[in-house]
PDB file of C-alpha atoms in Angstrom:
ATOM      1  CA  MET C   1     -32.702  39.857  -8.599  1.00 36.00           C
ATOM      2  CA  THR C   2     -33.064  36.086  -8.285  1.00 41.00           C
ATOM      3  CA  THR C   3     -32.804  33.594 -11.116  1.00 45.00           C
ATOM      4  CA  VAL C   4     -35.148  30.650 -11.694  1.00 43.00           C
ATOM      5  CA  VAL C   5     -33.503  27.402 -12.785  1.00 46.00           C
ATOM      6  CA  ASN C   6     -35.656  24.407 -13.742  1.00 47.00           C
ATOM      7  CA  GLY C   7     -38.688  26.087 -12.290  1.00 43.00           C
ATOM      8  CA  THR C   8     -37.161  26.473  -8.818  1.00 42.00           C
ATOM      9  CA  THR C   9     -35.909  29.656  -7.220  1.00 42.00           C
ATOM     10  CA  THR C  10     -32.232  29.494  -6.262  1.00 48.00           C
ATOM     11  CA  ALA C  11     -31.396  32.201  -3.752  1.00 46.00           C
ATOM     12  CA  ALA C  12     -27.689  31.641  -4.405  1.00 53.00           C
ATOM     13  CA  LEU C  13     -27.980  33.235  -7.873  1.00 54.00           C
ATOM     14  CA  THR C  14     -28.325  36.862  -9.054  1.00 50.00           C
ATOM     15  CA  THR C  15     -27.817  38.538 -12.439  1.00 51.00           C
ATOM     16  CA  GLU C  16     -25.794  41.518 -11.280  1.00 54.00           C
ATOM     17  CA  ARG C  17     -22.647  40.806 -13.315  1.00 61.00           C
ATOM     18  CA  ASP C  18     -21.806  43.057 -16.254  1.00 63.00           C
ATOM     19  CA  ASP C  19     -20.637  40.154 -18.429  1.00 62.00           C
ATOM     20  CA  GLY C  20     -24.136  38.650 -18.537  1.00 67.00           C
ATOM     21  CA  LEU C  21     -23.278  35.616 -16.406  1.00 75.00           C
ATOM     22  CA  PRO C  22     -25.280  34.953 -13.255  1.00 78.00           C
ATOM     23  CA  GLU C  23     -23.483  35.654 -10.013  1.00 80.00           C
ATOM     24  CA  VAL C  24     -23.288  32.347  -8.151  1.00 81.00           C
ATOM     25  CA  ARG C  25     -22.688  33.099  -4.510  1.00 78.00           C
ATOM     26  CA  HIS C  26     -22.378  29.498  -3.285  1.00 83.00           C
ATOM     27  CA  PRO C  27     -21.528  27.270  -6.281  1.00 83.00           C
ATOM     28  CA  ARG C  28     -21.158  24.094  -4.223  1.00 82.00           C
ATOM     29  CA  ALA C  29     -24.634  24.579  -2.789  1.00 82.00           C
ATOM     30  CA  ILE C  30     -26.241  24.349  -6.228  1.00 81.00           C
ATOM     31  CA  ALA C  31     -28.307  21.177  -6.648  1.00 82.00           C
ATOM     32  CA  PRO C  32     -26.899  18.758  -9.286  1.00 80.00           C
ATOM     33  CA  GLN C  33     -29.930  19.202 -11.546  1.00 82.00           C
ATOM     34  CA  ASP C  34     -29.588  22.983 -11.424  1.00 82.00           C
ATOM     35  CA  ALA C  35     -25.835  22.702 -11.911  1.00 83.00           C
ATOM     36  CA  ARG C  36     -26.373  20.819 -15.178  1.00 83.00           C
ATOM     37  CA  GLN C  37     -28.565  23.608 -16.555  1.00 83.00           C
ATOM     38  CA  LEU C  38     -26.259  26.366 -15.371  1.00 86.00           C
ATOM     39  CA  SER C  39     -23.217  24.543 -16.755  1.00 86.00           C
ATOM     40  CA  LYS C  40     -24.718  24.729 -20.245  1.00 86.00           C
ATOM     41  CA  LEU C  41     -25.070  28.480 -19.864  1.00 85.00           C
ATOM     42  CA  PHE C  42     -21.542  28.914 -18.525  1.00 88.00           C
ATOM     43  CA  PHE C  43     -19.987  26.693 -21.214  1.00 87.00           C
ATOM     44  CA  ASP C  44     -21.813  28.623 -23.914  1.00 84.00           C
ATOM     45  CA  ARG C  45     -20.426  31.923 -22.574  1.00 84.00           C
ATOM     46  CA  LEU C  46     -16.971  30.483 -21.787  1.00 83.00           C
ATOM     47  CA  ARG C  47     -16.147  29.756 -25.427  1.00 82.00           C
ATOM     48  CA  HIS C  48     -16.704  33.441 -26.304  1.00 82.00           C
ATOM     49  CA  LEU C  49     -14.605  34.821 -23.439  1.00 83.00           C
ATOM     50  CA  GLU C  50     -10.934  35.602 -23.823  1.00 85.00           C
ATOM     51  CA  GLU C  51      -8.728  33.290 -21.788  1.00 84.00           C
ATOM     52  CA  GLY C  52      -6.982  35.067 -18.940  1.00 83.00           C
ATOM     53  CA  THR C  53      -9.677  37.674 -18.400  1.00 87.00           C
ATOM     54  CA  ARG C  54     -11.489  37.961 -15.102  1.00 88.00           C
ATOM     55  CA  ALA C  55     -14.753  36.921 -16.738  1.00 87.00           C
ATOM     56  CA  HIS C  56     -13.152  33.777 -18.193  1.00 88.00           C
ATOM     57  CA  GLN C  57     -11.572  32.926 -14.853  1.00 90.00           C
ATOM     58  CA  TYR C  58     -14.884  33.430 -13.055  1.00 89.00           C
ATOM     59  CA  ALA C  59     -16.794  31.222 -15.495  1.00 88.00           C
ATOM     60  CA  ARG C  60     -14.172  28.448 -15.321  1.00 90.00           C
ATOM     61  CA  ASN C  61     -13.911  28.505 -11.521  1.00 91.00           C
ATOM     62  CA  THR C  62     -17.691  28.504 -11.145  1.00 90.00           C
ATOM     63  CA  LEU C  63     -17.988  25.496 -13.449  1.00 91.00           C
ATOM     64  CA  ILE C  64     -15.459  23.661 -11.291  1.00 92.00           C
ATOM     65  CA  GLU C  65     -17.226  24.515  -8.045  1.00 92.00           C
ATOM     66  CA  MET C  66     -20.709  23.707  -9.349  1.00 91.00           C
ATOM     67  CA  ASN C  67     -19.647  20.259 -10.577  1.00 91.00           C
ATOM     68  CA  MET C  68     -17.739  19.168  -7.484  1.00 92.00           C
ATOM     69  CA  SER C  69     -20.724  17.017  -6.521  1.00 90.00           C
ATOM     70  CA  MET C  70     -19.909  14.894  -9.566  1.00 91.00           C
ATOM     71  CA  VAL C  71     -16.352  14.385  -8.280  1.00 92.00           C
ATOM     72  CA  ARG C  72     -17.586  13.415  -4.823  1.00 92.00           C
ATOM     73  CA  TYR C  73     -20.072  10.984  -6.373  1.00 91.00           C
ATOM     74  CA  VAL C  74     -17.313   9.224  -8.325  1.00 91.00           C
ATOM     75  CA  ALA C  75     -14.913   9.304  -5.351  1.00 90.00           C
ATOM     76  CA  ARG C  76     -17.449   7.513  -3.128  1.00 88.00           C
ATOM     77  CA  ARG C  77     -16.974   4.409  -5.275  1.00 86.00           C
ATOM     78  CA  TYR C  78     -13.531   4.065  -3.712  1.00 83.00           C
ATOM     79  CA  ARG C  79     -14.432   4.686  -0.076  1.00 78.00           C
ATOM     80  CA  HIS C  80     -13.834   1.005   0.770  1.00 73.00           C
ATOM     81  CA  ARG C  81     -10.149   1.194  -0.247  1.00 69.00           C
ATOM     82  CA  GLY C  82      -9.139   2.783   3.032  1.00 65.00           C
ATOM     83  CA  ASP C  83      -7.584   5.876   1.452  1.00 71.00           C
ATOM     84  CA  ASP C  84      -8.205   9.439   2.587  1.00 78.00           C
ATOM     85  CA  MET C  85     -11.339  10.617   0.771  1.00 86.00           C
ATOM     86  CA  ASP C  86      -9.988  14.176   0.627  1.00 88.00           C
ATOM     87  CA  ASP C  87      -7.025  12.928  -1.402  1.00 88.00           C
ATOM     88  CA  ILE C  88      -9.299  11.033  -3.795  1.00 90.00           C
ATOM     89  CA  VAL C  89     -11.560  14.071  -4.270  1.00 92.00           C
ATOM     90  CA  GLN C  90      -8.539  16.293  -4.892  1.00 92.00           C
ATOM     91  CA  VAL C  91      -7.232  13.940  -7.583  1.00 92.00           C
ATOM     92  CA  GLY C  92     -10.701  13.633  -9.112  1.00 93.00           C
ATOM     93  CA  THR C  93     -10.898  17.426  -9.269  1.00 94.00           C
ATOM     94  CA  ILE C  94      -7.878  17.421 -11.586  1.00 94.00           C
ATOM     95  CA  GLY C  95      -9.869  15.201 -13.936  1.00 94.00           C
ATOM     96  CA  LEU C  96     -12.840  17.571 -13.703  1.00 93.00           C
ATOM     97  CA  ILE C  97     -10.653  20.563 -14.613  1.00 94.00           C
ATOM     98  CA  LYS C  98      -9.255  18.711 -17.627  1.00 93.00           C
ATOM     99  CA  ALA C  99     -12.779  17.861 -18.741  1.00 93.00           C
ATOM    100  CA  ILE C 100     -13.901  21.502 -18.426  1.00 92.00           C
ATOM    101  CA  ASP C 101     -10.932  22.725 -20.454  1.00 91.00           C
ATOM    102  CA  ARG C 102     -11.536  20.171 -23.224  1.00 90.00           C
ATOM    103  CA  PHE C 103     -15.331  20.120 -23.381  1.00 90.00           C
ATOM    104  CA  ASP C 104     -16.905  21.360 -26.594  1.00 87.00           C
ATOM    105  CA  VAL C 105     -20.447  22.576 -26.047  1.00 82.00           C
ATOM    106  CA  ALA C 106     -21.140  22.062 -29.757  1.00 82.00           C
ATOM    107  CA  ARG C 107     -21.016  18.298 -29.231  1.00 80.00           C
ATOM    108  CA  ALA C 108     -24.353  16.661 -28.624  1.00 79.00           C
ATOM    109  CA  VAL C 109     -23.265  15.128 -25.316  1.00 86.00           C
ATOM    110  CA  GLU C 110     -23.966  15.932 -21.706  1.00 88.00           C
ATOM    111  CA  PHE C 111     -21.036  17.351 -19.771  1.00 90.00           C
ATOM    112  CA  SER C 112     -21.417  14.692 -17.061  1.00 89.00           C
ATOM    113  CA  THR C 113     -21.066  11.944 -19.684  1.00 90.00           C
ATOM    114  CA  PHE C 114     -17.917  13.638 -20.949  1.00 92.00           C
ATOM    115  CA  ALA C 115     -16.416  14.428 -17.535  1.00 92.00           C
ATOM    116  CA  VAL C 116     -16.852  11.155 -15.593  1.00 93.00           C
ATOM    117  CA  PRO C 117     -14.231   9.216 -17.647  1.00 93.00           C
ATOM    118  CA  TYR C 118     -11.711  12.018 -17.003  1.00 93.00           C
ATOM    119  CA  ILE C 119     -12.418  11.940 -13.261  1.00 93.00           C
ATOM    120  CA  LEU C 120     -12.221   8.147 -13.129  1.00 92.00           C
ATOM    121  CA  GLY C 121      -9.020   8.153 -15.154  1.00 90.00           C
ATOM    122  CA  GLU C 122      -7.229  10.505 -12.787  1.00 90.00           C
ATOM    123  CA  ILE C 123      -8.317   8.570  -9.706  1.00 89.00           C
ATOM    124  CA  ARG C 124      -7.249   5.228 -11.181  1.00 84.00           C
ATOM    125  CA  ARG C 125      -3.924   6.703 -12.278  1.00 84.00           C
ATOM    126  CA  PHE C 126      -3.409   7.962  -8.735  1.00 84.00           C
ATOM    127  CA  PHE C 127      -4.005   4.496  -7.289  1.00 78.00           C
ATOM    128  CA  ARG C 128      -1.779   2.863  -9.893  1.00 71.00           C
ATOM    129  CA  ASP C 129       1.142   5.256  -9.447  1.00 66.00           C
ATOM    130  CA  THR C 130       1.092   5.967  -5.722  1.00 66.00           C
ATOM    131  CA  GLY C 131      -1.401   3.652  -4.099  1.00 61.00           C
ATOM    132  CA  TRP C 132       0.844   0.639  -3.524  1.00 63.00           C
ATOM    133  CA  ALA C 133       3.887   0.755  -1.271  1.00 61.00           C
ATOM    134  CA  VAL C 134       5.082  -2.544  -2.795  1.00 68.00           C
ATOM    135  CA  HIS C 135       4.629  -3.507  -6.433  1.00 69.00           C
ATOM    136  CA  VAL C 136       2.200  -6.412  -6.876  1.00 73.00           C
ATOM    137  CA  PRO C 137       0.616  -7.834 -10.051  1.00 78.00           C
ATOM    138  CA  ARG C 138      -2.431  -6.003 -11.385  1.00 76.00           C
ATOM    139  CA  ARG C 139      -4.522  -9.146 -10.825  1.00 83.00           C
ATOM    140  CA  LEU C 140      -3.871  -8.932  -7.087  1.00 80.00           C
ATOM    141  CA  GLN C 141      -4.481  -5.182  -7.045  1.00 77.00           C
ATOM    142  CA  GLU C 142      -7.934  -5.763  -8.504  1.00 81.00           C
ATOM    143  CA  LEU C 143      -8.526  -8.692  -6.129  1.00 86.00           C
ATOM    144  CA  ARG C 144      -7.758  -6.434  -3.176  1.00 83.00           C
ATOM    145  CA  THR C 145     -10.525  -4.086  -4.265  1.00 81.00           C
ATOM    146  CA  GLU C 146     -12.988  -6.964  -4.648  1.00 88.00           C
ATOM    147  CA  LEU C 147     -12.054  -8.336  -1.228  1.00 90.00           C
ATOM    148  CA  ALA C 148     -12.486  -4.941   0.431  1.00 87.00           C
ATOM    149  CA  ARG C 149     -15.949  -4.584  -1.113  1.00 88.00           C
ATOM    150  CA  ALA C 150     -16.884  -8.141  -0.119  1.00 91.00           C
ATOM    151  CA  LYS C 151     -15.704  -7.555   3.454  1.00 90.00           C
ATOM    152  CA  GLU C 152     -17.880  -4.468   3.723  1.00 89.00           C
ATOM    153  CA  GLU C 153     -20.967  -6.252   2.350  1.00 90.00           C
ATOM    154  CA  LEU C 154     -20.532  -9.360   4.503  1.00 91.00           C
ATOM    155  CA  HIS C 155     -19.759  -7.370   7.650  1.00 90.00           C
ATOM    156  CA  ALA C 156     -23.075  -5.539   7.267  1.00 88.00           C
ATOM    157  CA  GLY C 157     -24.950  -8.849   7.302  1.00 88.00           C
ATOM    158  CA  LEU C 158     -22.823 -10.822   9.766  1.00 88.00           C
ATOM    159  CA  ASP C 159     -22.016  -7.979  12.172  1.00 89.00           C
ATOM    160  CA  ARG C 160     -18.429  -9.289  12.274  1.00 91.00           C
ATOM    161  CA  ASP C 161     -15.446  -9.676   9.989  1.00 91.00           C
ATOM    162  CA  PRO C 162     -15.992 -12.481   7.449  1.00 91.00           C
ATOM    163  CA  THR C 163     -13.773 -15.571   7.408  1.00 93.00           C
ATOM    164  CA  VAL C 164     -11.719 -16.734   4.434  1.00 93.00           C
ATOM    165  CA  PRO C 165     -14.264 -19.461   3.493  1.00 93.00           C
ATOM    166  CA  GLU C 166     -17.080 -16.893   3.636  1.00 93.00           C
ATOM    167  CA  LEU C 167     -15.148 -14.490   1.407  1.00 93.00           C
ATOM    168  CA  ALA C 168     -14.313 -17.301  -1.021  1.00 92.00           C
ATOM    169  CA  ALA C 169     -17.975 -18.368  -1.219  1.00 93.00           C
ATOM    170  CA  HIS C 170     -19.137 -14.788  -1.689  1.00 92.00           C
ATOM    171  CA  LEU C 171     -16.651 -14.103  -4.506  1.00 92.00           C
ATOM    172  CA  ARG C 172     -16.845 -17.655  -5.911  1.00 92.00           C
ATOM    173  CA  LEU C 173     -13.071 -17.996  -5.703  1.00 91.00           C
ATOM    174  CA  PRO C 174     -10.792 -20.720  -4.308  1.00 92.00           C
ATOM    175  CA  GLU C 175      -9.732 -20.139  -0.711  1.00 92.00           C
ATOM    176  CA  ASP C 176      -6.055 -20.173  -1.738  1.00 92.00           C
ATOM    177  CA  GLU C 177      -6.675 -17.261  -4.110  1.00 91.00           C
ATOM    178  CA  VAL C 178      -8.486 -15.306  -1.386  1.00 91.00           C
ATOM    179  CA  ILE C 179      -5.570 -15.880   0.998  1.00 93.00           C
ATOM    180  CA  GLU C 180      -3.134 -14.739  -1.698  1.00 90.00           C
ATOM    181  CA  GLY C 181      -5.161 -11.555  -2.167  1.00 88.00           C
ATOM    182  CA  LEU C 182      -5.296 -10.861   1.576  1.00 88.00           C
ATOM    183  CA  VAL C 183      -1.545 -11.305   1.887  1.00 87.00           C
ATOM    184  CA  ALA C 184      -0.897  -9.094  -1.142  1.00 81.00           C
ATOM    185  CA  ALA C 185      -3.112  -6.377   0.371  1.00 80.00           C
ATOM    186  CA  ASN C 186      -0.479  -5.930   3.094  1.00 78.00           C
ATOM    187  CA  GLY C 187       1.724  -4.347   0.442  1.00 73.00           C
ATOM    188  CA  TYR C 188      -0.737  -1.524  -0.215  1.00 67.00           C
ATOM    189  CA  ALA C 189       0.433   0.755   2.572  1.00 66.00           C
ATOM    190  CA  ALA C 190       3.627   0.924   4.607  1.00 64.00           C
ATOM    191  CA  ASP C 191       3.840   2.298   8.139  1.00 66.00           C
ATOM    192  CA  SER C 192       6.853   4.067   9.550  1.00 66.00           C
ATOM    193  CA  LEU C 193       8.773   2.335  12.325  1.00 67.00           C
ATOM    194  CA  ASP C 194       8.323   5.586  14.251  1.00 69.00           C
ATOM    195  CA  THR C 195       4.536   5.161  14.210  1.00 68.00           C
ATOM    196  CA  PRO C 196       3.298   5.511  17.818  1.00 69.00           C
ATOM    197  CA  LEU C 197       1.400   2.592  19.321  1.00 64.00           C
ATOM    198  CA  ASP C 198      -1.700   2.847  21.509  1.00 62.00           C
ATOM    199  CA  PRO C 199      -1.434   5.809  23.866  1.00 57.00           C
ATOM    200  CA  ASP C 200       0.076   4.957  27.238  1.00 56.00           C
ATOM    201  CA  PRO C 201      -2.068   5.840  30.300  1.00 52.00           C
ATOM    202  CA  LEU C 202       0.905   7.737  31.737  1.00 58.00           C
ATOM    203  CA  GLY C 203       1.457   9.688  28.529  1.00 56.00           C
ATOM    204  CA  ARG C 204       4.464   7.645  27.395  1.00 59.00           C
ATOM    205  CA  ARG C 205       4.070   6.634  23.748  1.00 65.00           C
ATOM    206  CA  ARG C 206       6.291   3.926  22.345  1.00 69.00           C
ATOM    207  CA  ALA C 207       7.154   3.709  18.677  1.00 70.00           C
ATOM    208  CA  LEU C 208       6.626   0.549  16.684  1.00 66.00           C
ATOM    209  CA  ALA C 209      10.400   0.085  16.393  1.00 67.00           C
ATOM    210  CA  ASP C 210      10.632  -0.134  20.207  1.00 70.00           C
ATOM    211  CA  VAL C 211       8.634  -3.368  20.348  1.00 69.00           C
ATOM    212  CA  LEU C 212       9.853  -5.132  17.222  1.00 70.00           C
ATOM    213  CA  GLY C 213      12.096  -8.130  17.741  1.00 67.00           C
ATOM    214  CA  GLU C 214      15.528  -8.461  16.208  1.00 70.00           C
ATOM    215  CA  GLU C 215      17.950 -11.276  15.533  1.00 71.00           C
ATOM    216  CA  ASP C 216      19.444 -12.634  18.761  1.00 71.00           C
ATOM    217  CA  ARG C 217      23.033 -13.479  17.909  1.00 73.00           C
ATOM    218  CA  ALA C 218      23.533 -15.191  21.255  1.00 74.00           C
ATOM    219  CA  LEU C 219      20.647 -17.542  20.481  1.00 77.00           C
ATOM    220  CA  THR C 220      22.198 -18.317  17.097  1.00 76.00           C
ATOM    221  CA  ALA C 221      25.463 -19.156  18.841  1.00 77.00           C
ATOM    222  CA  VAL C 222      23.647 -21.513  21.211  1.00 81.00           C
ATOM    223  CA  GLU C 223      22.004 -23.275  18.283  1.00 80.00           C
ATOM    224  CA  ASP C 224      25.382 -23.625  16.545  1.00 80.00           C
ATOM    225  CA  LEU C 225      26.979 -25.058  19.670  1.00 82.00           C
ATOM    226  CA  HIS C 226      24.197 -27.624  20.055  1.00 84.00           C
ATOM    227  CA  ALA C 227      24.692 -28.670  16.434  1.00 84.00           C
ATOM    228  CA  LEU C 228      28.474 -28.738  16.812  1.00 85.00           C
ATOM    229  CA  ALA C 229      28.690 -30.771  20.014  1.00 87.00           C
ATOM    230  CA  PRO C 230      27.905 -34.219  18.502  1.00 88.00           C
ATOM    231  CA  LEU C 231      30.316 -33.509  15.621  1.00 88.00           C
ATOM    232  CA  LEU C 232      33.137 -32.712  18.058  1.00 87.00           C
ATOM    233  CA  ARG C 233      32.508 -35.990  19.876  1.00 88.00           C
ATOM    234  CA  GLN C 234      33.104 -37.829  16.592  1.00 89.00           C
ATOM    235  CA  LEU C 235      36.618 -36.388  16.183  1.00 89.00           C
ATOM    236  CA  ALA C 236      39.789 -38.223  17.085  1.00 90.00           C
ATOM    237  CA  PRO C 237      41.376 -37.152  20.397  1.00 90.00           C
ATOM    238  CA  ARG C 238      44.245 -35.319  18.700  1.00 91.00           C
ATOM    239  CA  GLU C 239      41.816 -33.397  16.421  1.00 91.00           C
ATOM    240  CA  ARG C 240      39.684 -32.385  19.420  1.00 90.00           C
ATOM    241  CA  ARG C 241      42.851 -31.286  21.223  1.00 91.00           C
ATOM    242  CA  ILE C 242      43.908 -29.079  18.305  1.00 91.00           C
ATOM    243  CA  ILE C 243      40.443 -27.460  18.114  1.00 90.00           C
ATOM    244  CA  GLU C 244      40.462 -26.822  21.880  1.00 91.00           C
ATOM    245  CA  LEU C 245      43.947 -25.282  21.791  1.00 91.00           C
ATOM    246  CA  ARG C 246      43.222 -23.127  18.728  1.00 91.00           C
ATOM    247  CA  PHE C 247      39.771 -21.813  19.616  1.00 88.00           C
ATOM    248  CA  GLY C 248      39.521 -22.479  23.356  1.00 88.00           C
ATOM    249  CA  GLN C 249      42.945 -21.254  24.427  1.00 89.00           C
ATOM    250  CA  GLU C 250      43.517 -19.106  21.277  1.00 90.00           C
ATOM    251  CA  MET C 251      47.011 -20.493  20.677  1.00 91.00           C
ATOM    252  CA  THR C 252      48.832 -19.969  17.379  1.00 92.00           C
ATOM    253  CA  GLN C 253      49.573 -22.846  15.061  1.00 91.00           C
ATOM    254  CA  SER C 254      53.270 -22.711  16.047  1.00 91.00           C
ATOM    255  CA  GLN C 255      52.368 -22.913  19.737  1.00 92.00           C
ATOM    256  CA  ILE C 256      50.021 -25.840  19.066  1.00 90.00           C
ATOM    257  CA  GLY C 257      52.782 -27.643  17.152  1.00 90.00           C
ATOM    258  CA  ALA C 258      55.162 -27.211  20.061  1.00 91.00           C
ATOM    259  CA  GLU C 259      52.449 -28.439  22.468  1.00 90.00           C
ATOM    260  CA  ILE C 260      51.628 -31.676  20.619  1.00 89.00           C
ATOM    261  CA  GLY C 261      55.073 -32.249  19.055  1.00 90.00           C
ATOM    262  CA  VAL C 262      54.426 -31.661  15.342  1.00 90.00           C
ATOM    263  CA  SER C 263      55.399 -28.969  12.850  1.00 92.00           C
ATOM    264  CA  GLN C 264      53.370 -25.818  12.285  1.00 91.00           C
ATOM    265  CA  MET C 265      52.658 -26.919   8.677  1.00 92.00           C
ATOM    266  CA  HIS C 266      51.297 -30.252   9.911  1.00 91.00           C
ATOM    267  CA  VAL C 267      49.077 -28.427  12.411  1.00 91.00           C
ATOM    268  CA  SER C 268      47.761 -26.271   9.557  1.00 92.00           C
ATOM    269  CA  ARG C 269      46.850 -29.333   7.469  1.00 92.00           C
ATOM    270  CA  LEU C 270      45.193 -31.087  10.408  1.00 91.00           C
ATOM    271  CA  LEU C 271      43.265 -27.947  11.349  1.00 91.00           C
ATOM    272  CA  ASN C 272      42.010 -27.334   7.802  1.00 93.00           C
ATOM    273  CA  HIS C 273      40.938 -30.957   7.438  1.00 91.00           C
ATOM    274  CA  THR C 274      39.112 -30.914  10.766  1.00 91.00           C
ATOM    275  CA  LEU C 275      37.335 -27.604  10.129  1.00 90.00           C
ATOM    276  CA  THR C 276      36.212 -28.745   6.672  1.00 91.00           C
ATOM    277  CA  ARG C 277      34.746 -31.879   8.230  1.00 88.00           C
ATOM    278  CA  LEU C 278      32.938 -29.908  10.933  1.00 88.00           C
ATOM    279  CA  ARG C 279      31.659 -27.352   8.463  1.00 87.00           C
ATOM    280  CA  SER C 280      30.286 -30.069   6.207  1.00 87.00           C
ATOM    281  CA  GLY C 281      28.548 -31.686   9.151  1.00 85.00           C
ATOM    282  CA  MET C 282      26.979 -28.378  10.196  1.00 82.00           C
ATOM    283  CA  LEU C 283      25.528 -27.837   6.724  1.00 81.00           C
ATOM    284  CA  THR C 284      24.106 -31.351   6.431  1.00 76.00           C
ATOM    285  CA  ASP C 285      20.599 -32.006   7.724  1.00 64.00           C
ATOM    286  CA  PRO C 286      20.657 -34.515  10.588  1.00 60.00           C
ATOM    287  CA  PRO C 287      19.075 -37.912   9.865  1.00 54.00           C
ATOM    288  CA  PRO C 288      15.480 -38.275  11.036  1.00 55.00           C
ATOM    289  CA  LYS C 289      15.002 -39.896  14.395  1.00 55.00           C
ATOM    290  CA  ALA C 290      13.801 -43.460  14.318  1.00 50.00           C
ATOM    291  CA  PRO C 291      10.281 -43.970  15.647  1.00 53.00           C
ATOM    292  CA  PRO C 292      10.075 -45.631  19.060  1.00 55.00           C
ATOM    293  CA  SER C 293       9.818 -49.377  18.922  1.00 49.00           C
ATOM    294  CA  PRO C 294       6.424 -50.773  19.806  1.00 51.00           C
ATOM    295  CA  GLY C 295       6.087 -52.246  23.232  1.00 47.00           C
ATOM    296  CA  PRO C 296       5.663 -55.929  23.815  1.00 44.00           C
TER     297      PRO C 296
END
């Protein structure tokens, strides 16, 4: 036996259940308008059913399945965020279940009006708690959403990615604020260093870590030597000789003293004084070069 809902015949429904509820064969296939009418019937019966019984479980599960279109409708608002839609729908379903468990049919309010805030709340909580890989101010989180929406709208009209000035004009924001929002958006998701790059034609796939640069200590040493060379030229001959013997020939202070004819303690004082002078020179910014003199 088929059931008529809102004047239309729904082949997915029969009235063969002993508990008086219609048997819904394909709850997700029910049209939203029919789902609203059926939900009223199920909610009315649900409050009289004992929790934990098969009839109660059937009514509750059917309500969830029939109203999944509402979850998908709300989740589509966040499609521009770049997150997996299945994850958003799953989180929104938690809000739907909470709304079903707390809805009172005696209230003069539509279930959709009652349920949407629960669905939205769960989705927003999900984004707040797990959406960002790096903590950024809420202002920038909201700006990221606005920028993503603006990019989508402008791309549809321009057939290309919009520029910063175009985004700023569209959102009526200063360009500096748009740039700040774009930079902050990089903190939304983090990729693993083991993430494979574009597939190699020969089947070899390199990880991101394989192509990232790292600090070149040899280059740092070259830079230090270039900075140190003019400072060494400013030293007195005996000071340069001590530095060369200590660090070039790796002689001990006693050996240096014997080489230049002074005590080990005197070598220590000279060495400390010289190194302090060099270190100070290395940490001081060099004076700016004078501009070339004009020609005659």
